Amino acid sequence: EDLYDFAAIQAKWQPVWEERKPFRTSDPDDTRPRKYVLDMFPYPSGDLHMGHAEVYALGDIVARYWRQQGFNVLHPIGWDSFGLPAENAAIKRGIDPRAWTYDNIAQQKKSMKLYAASFDWERELHTSDPEYYKWNQWLFLQLYKKGLAYRKDSWVNWDPVDQTVLANEQVLPDGTSERSGAVVVKKKLTQWYFKITDYADRLLDDLNQLEGSWPAKVITMQRNWIGRSIGADVDFVIEGRDTPISVFTTRPDTLFGATFMVVAPDSDLGAELAAGASPAVQEAFQGYLTRVQNSTEIERQSTDREKTGVFLERYAINPANGERLPIWAADYVLADYGHGAVMAVPAHDQRDLDFARAFDLPVRVVVDTTAPVTGTIPVITEAMLDGSEELPPLDPAATGIALTGEGRLINSGALNGLSKNNAVKRMIEQLTSDGTGRTAKNYRIRDWLISRQRYWGTPIPIIHGEDGSEIPVPEDQLPVLLPSSEGLDLTPKGTSPLGGATDWVNVPNPIDGTPARRDADTMDTFVDSSWYFLRFLNPNDDTQAFDPKEAEKWAPVDQYVGGVEHAILHLLYARFITKVLFDLGHVTFTEPFTSLLNQGMVVLDGAKMSKSKGNLVYFTEEVERHGVDAVRLTMAFAGPPEDDIDWADVSPVGSAKFLARAWRMARDVTSTPGIEWKTGDQALRRVTHRFLADAPSLIEAFKFNVVVARLMELVNATRKVIDTGAGGGDAAVREAAETTAMALNLFSPYTAEDMWERLGYEPCVALAQWRKADPTLLVAEAVTAVVQVDGKVRDRLEVSPKITSTDLEKLARESAAIIRSVGDREIVNVIVRAPRLVSIVTKP
Ligand code: ANZ
């Protein structure tokens, strides 16, 4: 009875909450303001891990906080339950991916309930249920109708281990697969794409709206991913070719410095130009192409890579000066950026310079980077002349350093003397009027490749006619059910296992009844998570994906919480789909997540936890050892949420001790509810009310650790009054204990509920409203008054904020420091601004 026993407390309250459903959000007549707090839903691979323990602790603080602030809060949870790991595990163990997935969900759900995140479980959803993925298919059809879903042959990122296609976003910077770790190669396949590039500008521009409420890092990553560059397309006439070749350049000012042209070897253009060359060149080109296809995009773009290429024996004419430029094929030019061809300006572009030096091609400087751009500011400084600062490199061919800085144009006809920016403008004007160029924009972002040759995903709702036609499955025939995996060979081989489901794949053409085949690919699971936040609004509605009226009420999500590993892909896709739904008139907002909190990672001894490193800390073990509340409190107390938590540096034992201390404090309260607060210990009341006043803005700024620290102070102050002051019957002790229980609800709900009961209340403390601080108790007990003598600060006095001017002046004149400082000079004037300032003026 009198010992803090977390296991008993957990066992006592979990069934009570289960029965009372305090976190259900459904009353349609509720007139309170609303908040939608969403934690990224888990992928059910095995039981919960420490990363989950962190995100669901942090998200829950926010949800519980808004509830206590009088908001009607929606805080749902579900399972991102389609995907490759289920399929790989299933193959390894010879079991059905569905069985594996739903077993894991059962396990995670049990842990999640024990963990006591305040979810509305009645809205639970599984993306692998037909009731959910039916609407993925619906969404696909809406995009298809709009021309935003299309199929094309293209070079795709191929994971040779998982035998599947990867989105660009799934290829790590070192060129390996995010999933299997294998080196990703290129393969030509017919694939489904979503046309996210149509939305590139909006995805970029709307990031401005999120500034301040999304982490700056995430905004930057999204900007770079979309990667908009502004420049010009320039047309080069090609000898022996009817139509000119356009190149995209961000530096049209350097056109006079172009000394050769380079095309991507793996582009149609490369193949076509090579086909017109001599047999020897054709052969060299073929050999080169094969080599290129076995390297990654990352390798190709890396600047320190040895430059390779083949001269195609073809020539382009520079539209600015009529010069004949040799055309090369080289892999540093990418087939799918711009036009897959560049005008090479080796003097001013490092990659072009490296290439020119490797193949002994001419280098011509056209921007004098030593010439002042504005006014008469000398560019050669004295520091350069005395050797303490390096002279700017002048001859790129000799130094190997391209001149990329500002300067004035030279060797460029009518552009000579202009600054770089003016030359860009002038050149674009000239090209436009000649009809040989125009302003152009390019993006790094590519269309979203959504088809996967795997089993465990949403079937694509398209039927292919014998004549090659594509027939969308009529909406009233959705869902296209995923057939049972029984009898299917799931091992990856580059074609979808669904192709082997003969009865499923062969269907009559819905238009004319002729034999036809279902599309056998499944959708990238990022489609599932691109709109799930809307499905939570009415997860059981079988007539529509989501209810626009509910969306009007709840969406967009007010607070989204999850890992920074989703900074690009998931968030970008969800933003894109939201904009599409907006354009189709299904929602009235264009950004899905108003505010975003990215938590850091839970690491151990500075290293990421992983099975292979053998340094895993298990969720279940930690919870069993320290209790749910202590683990949750540790997550909140560890530091700013965006920082990593090193589990070796934090103390769940310390958290448990604090919780026991708080709990004993409630136990030691001997007064009854309703006691007159005013009669309580004033000093303790000040501590309580200061806490009540400060905690809300700290929570809203995600300074959870500071709130926990302040709560610890409050418990200490209360303990002192119980043990050595007015005792456990004092009203202020009760007030502090009730405040602690209400605040602990944010972090450690079991302990909080138990305290609440001991303090004489019915459950649930989670629904108790945050108390307003009494402003009269917030006035500081002392302020600092500054005393100046002849304008210099000579003393500081701690005084009551209510001190009168007379008293303050008296104190100042009596100060030993002031008496010493004035000495025997005569005081001619004293200005007093109580309670902050006394200014004494003397006559020497
Ligand atoms: C001539 C030039 C001169 C360039 C100069 C740069 C500096 P961002 O900013 O990334 O858009 N480029 C164009 N298409 C390319 C492709 N398919 N593969 C590789 N490189 C390509 O870069 C645009 C610049 O990258 C373009 O401007 C072009 O080189 C090159 F002093 O044109 B520039």
XYZ file of N, CA, C and O in Angstrom, residues 174 270 323 331 418 501 538 544 547 562 569 588 602 671 758 768 809:
68
model
N 25.952 7.023 -50.618
C 27.087 6.225 -51.087
C 26.688 5.261 -52.205
O 27.465 4.390 -52.592
N 23.028 10.338 -77.043
C 24.359 9.725 -77.099
C 24.366 8.598 -78.116
O 25.255 8.532 -78.986
N 31.811 29.025 -83.659
C 32.915 28.065 -83.560
C 32.433 26.624 -83.618
O 31.328 26.305 -83.197
N 30.437 10.321 -68.818
C 29.426 9.950 -67.819
C 29.190 10.987 -66.745
O 28.295 10.821 -65.925
N 31.054 43.503 -69.060
C 29.871 43.364 -68.203
C 30.185 42.494 -66.992
O 31.065 41.635 -67.032
N -0.083 -15.523 -60.204
C -1.421 -15.855 -59.699
C -2.375 -15.900 -60.889
O -3.124 -14.963 -61.164
N -12.146 9.126 -40.549
C -13.309 8.236 -40.575
C -12.878 6.877 -41.123
O -13.218 6.494 -42.236
N -16.138 6.278 -48.935
C -15.194 7.277 -49.425
C -13.860 7.150 -48.672
O -13.813 6.575 -47.586
N -13.813 11.733 -45.255
C -14.975 12.594 -45.299
C -14.507 14.050 -45.360
O -13.880 14.540 -44.416
N 7.705 12.749 -35.473
C 8.333 11.544 -36.004
C 9.795 11.776 -36.323
O 10.330 12.866 -36.101
N 11.508 11.765 -48.087
C 10.525 11.010 -48.851
C 9.105 11.112 -48.350
O 8.246 11.637 -49.046
N -9.383 21.424 -48.523
C -9.329 22.873 -48.703
C -8.003 23.467 -48.262
O -7.866 24.665 -48.123
N 17.520 7.186 -30.453
C 18.014 6.605 -29.217
C 19.238 5.773 -29.599
O 19.154 4.876 -30.432
N -4.843 16.644 3.866
C -6.054 17.467 3.750
C -7.028 16.805 2.775
O -6.701 15.797 2.147
N -5.199 9.041 -4.948
C -4.815 9.241 -3.541
C -5.195 10.627 -3.054
O -5.433 10.835 -1.875
N -8.403 16.229 -16.503
C -8.422 17.393 -15.610
C -7.802 18.579 -16.345
O -6.815 18.430 -17.042
N 15.579 55.199 -1.761
C 16.631 56.213 -1.675
C 17.399 56.082 -0.353
O 18.626 56.160 -0.311
